[in-house]
Amino acid sequence: MVRKEFPENFKWGVSQSGFQFEMGDPYRRYIDVNTDWWHWVRDPKNITSKLVSGDLPEEGINYIEFYRHDHEYAKNLGMNIYRLGIEWSRIFPYPTTFIETDVSYDGNGLVQDVKIDKETLAKLDKIANRDAVAMYRAIIQDLRSRGFKVIVNLFHFTLPFWLHDPIKARETNLNNDRRGLVEESFPIEFAKYAAYIAWKIGDLVDMWSTMNEPMVPVELGLIGPYTGFPPGVMRPDVVPRAMANIALAHALAYEQIKRFDTAKADADSSSPAEVGIIHNIIPAYPADTAGNDRAVEHYNYFHNTYILDAITKGQVDLELDEKTIVKANVLGNKLDWLGVNYYTRIVVREQKGRFPGRPVLDFDGVAGYGYACVPFGFSKIGRPCDGMGWEMYPEGLLDALKIGYKYASKIYVTEHGVSDARDILRSKSIVNHLYILHEAIESGIPVRGYLHWALTDNYEWPHGFRQRFGLYEVDLLTKERRPRKSVSLMQEIISGNSLRDNHLSALISFNKHSSENI
């Protein structure tokens, strides 16, 4: 029998966020009205222009009431790692800005330290939503009681409304006073939030992620007004500030988590606080064999490596011009592990002058490949595409992991999945991507685990409930969870810690070279 065996201690699990999963109880006891996305998805202008679906998160899958059931489903699949998202706006529904801390800056005007002590934490505790803290502790304790290692992620697109008013930001073209990632105060307030959470739940958690896919709200919110992501503006001039803020916020949070999580929760942890970041690395390929290599270089620089270079090497490109690169005192050596999210690739071509004054942004995606395909159609090389119009391109996972390996010696695939309500493509996608993942491990890339997106259907941002990523289908009226057929496949793979010959019959014909992929 042919087998592709995974390492003995390989982790299997699922990932989820807060906003996309938590709400949905019939009495509206667990709604979160204090997040930017709550206001964004119900804005009449967004709905009438069809930037958002009109679906509302309070009609969601109700994880807060059903989490014990969901955890049991994951346990029955054989899973042993579970990634959660904590909602900043639940913990601090009101501003933390008036709680003063000593903040110092380096010679480039970049924040280098936020001095938080026990007195600061006590002040934060007075304004925090302690019920929310207790809720998250109960959820994590339930996971731990079932033998799961828990990853806690602190930021997954959503921001407190007191920090980001997306409607005013859109209407004023960012000439308002609550601009989210662009605000100078963002890294400072994020550091306070991270310190507080580490202090309150550090005894239960050893594995932390500061952020999930932090480039997405930059790319889609600040230079992709057609995507349905807040604040929906075209402001390439503020992109360098947002990217620098993200790097600084990660580094400050890294330090605060290390400072206040001093209790080791898991026997297999190397320290009480292993702090990483989760990044959607998207391998880029040129639209043809000549003339677009520079576009690939610029896309990789902008999307894939800028943040990782900043937090590991300490360098920030202040103008995003490949010239104004400075060393920031707080940055560098701030990555214990890396989460790689992978769904598909991007094929790019050069488009000079696309954003005047920002020559690095001289690329554009090509339709018919990667994320730019027809839902449930086929890409230009004949690959099936899911409900989002995302091309099945497993080969790209190896390239994504190769990029990640340049920055981290401990890697997890923290998201992979397909939108597929009828469960036609999911099993094939899982097998093919795990096959490539196994190839990556055999080549020496230290991938420690695979977390699927997602255990259940969820609220897929501007698409609402129209995209279904769950291994379990959720009836939005009754909240009943029903297993899709791919559940049995996942159970087989996890129980054997391997791909067997009957699984390998689902393999597609892989392309070996980028020139064959277009």
Tab-separated table of C-alpha atoms in Angstrom, residues 17-23 37-38 40-42 52-61 156 453 456-469 476:
chain	number	residue	atom	x	y	z
A	17	SER	CA	-12.041	34.041	13.752
A	18	GLY	CA	-14.349	35.815	16.165
A	19	PHE	CA	-16.589	38.026	14.037
A	20	GLN	CA	-17.245	35.360	11.410
A	21	PHE	CA	-18.372	32.673	13.853
A	22	GLU	CA	-19.467	34.008	17.226
A	23	MET	CA	-22.856	35.648	16.687
A	37	TRP	CA	-17.412	45.503	10.424
A	38	TRP	CA	-20.759	45.526	12.290
A	40	TRP	CA	-19.864	48.363	7.558
A	41	VAL	CA	-22.000	45.387	6.519
A	42	ARG	CA	-25.296	47.099	7.366
A	52	VAL	CA	-21.691	43.794	0.673
A	53	SER	CA	-24.241	41.009	0.606
A	54	GLY	CA	-26.841	42.435	2.980
A	55	ASP	CA	-26.475	39.345	5.169
A	56	LEU	CA	-25.966	40.235	8.823
A	57	PRO	CA	-23.595	38.539	11.274
A	58	GLU	CA	-26.196	38.329	14.035
A	59	GLU	CA	-27.901	35.662	11.912
A	60	GLY	CA	-24.706	33.594	12.034
A	61	ILE	CA	-23.724	30.146	13.237
A	156	HIS	CA	-8.393	39.239	12.122
A	453	TRP	CA	-10.566	26.599	7.124
A	456	THR	CA	-18.173	24.985	10.024
A	457	ASP	CA	-19.683	27.432	7.581
A	458	ASN	CA	-19.199	31.055	8.587
A	459	TYR	CA	-19.815	34.686	7.721
A	460	GLU	CA	-17.498	35.364	4.807
A	461	TRP	CA	-16.974	39.132	5.155
A	462	PRO	CA	-18.685	41.132	2.332
A	463	HIS	CA	-20.015	37.861	0.851
A	464	GLY	CA	-22.026	37.086	3.983
A	465	PHE	CA	-23.334	33.524	4.114
A	466	ARG	CA	-23.173	32.976	0.363
A	467	GLN	CA	-19.781	31.289	0.500
A	468	ARG	CA	-19.586	28.001	2.399
A	469	PHE	CA	-16.179	26.863	3.639
A	476	LEU	CA	-28.772	29.222	9.688
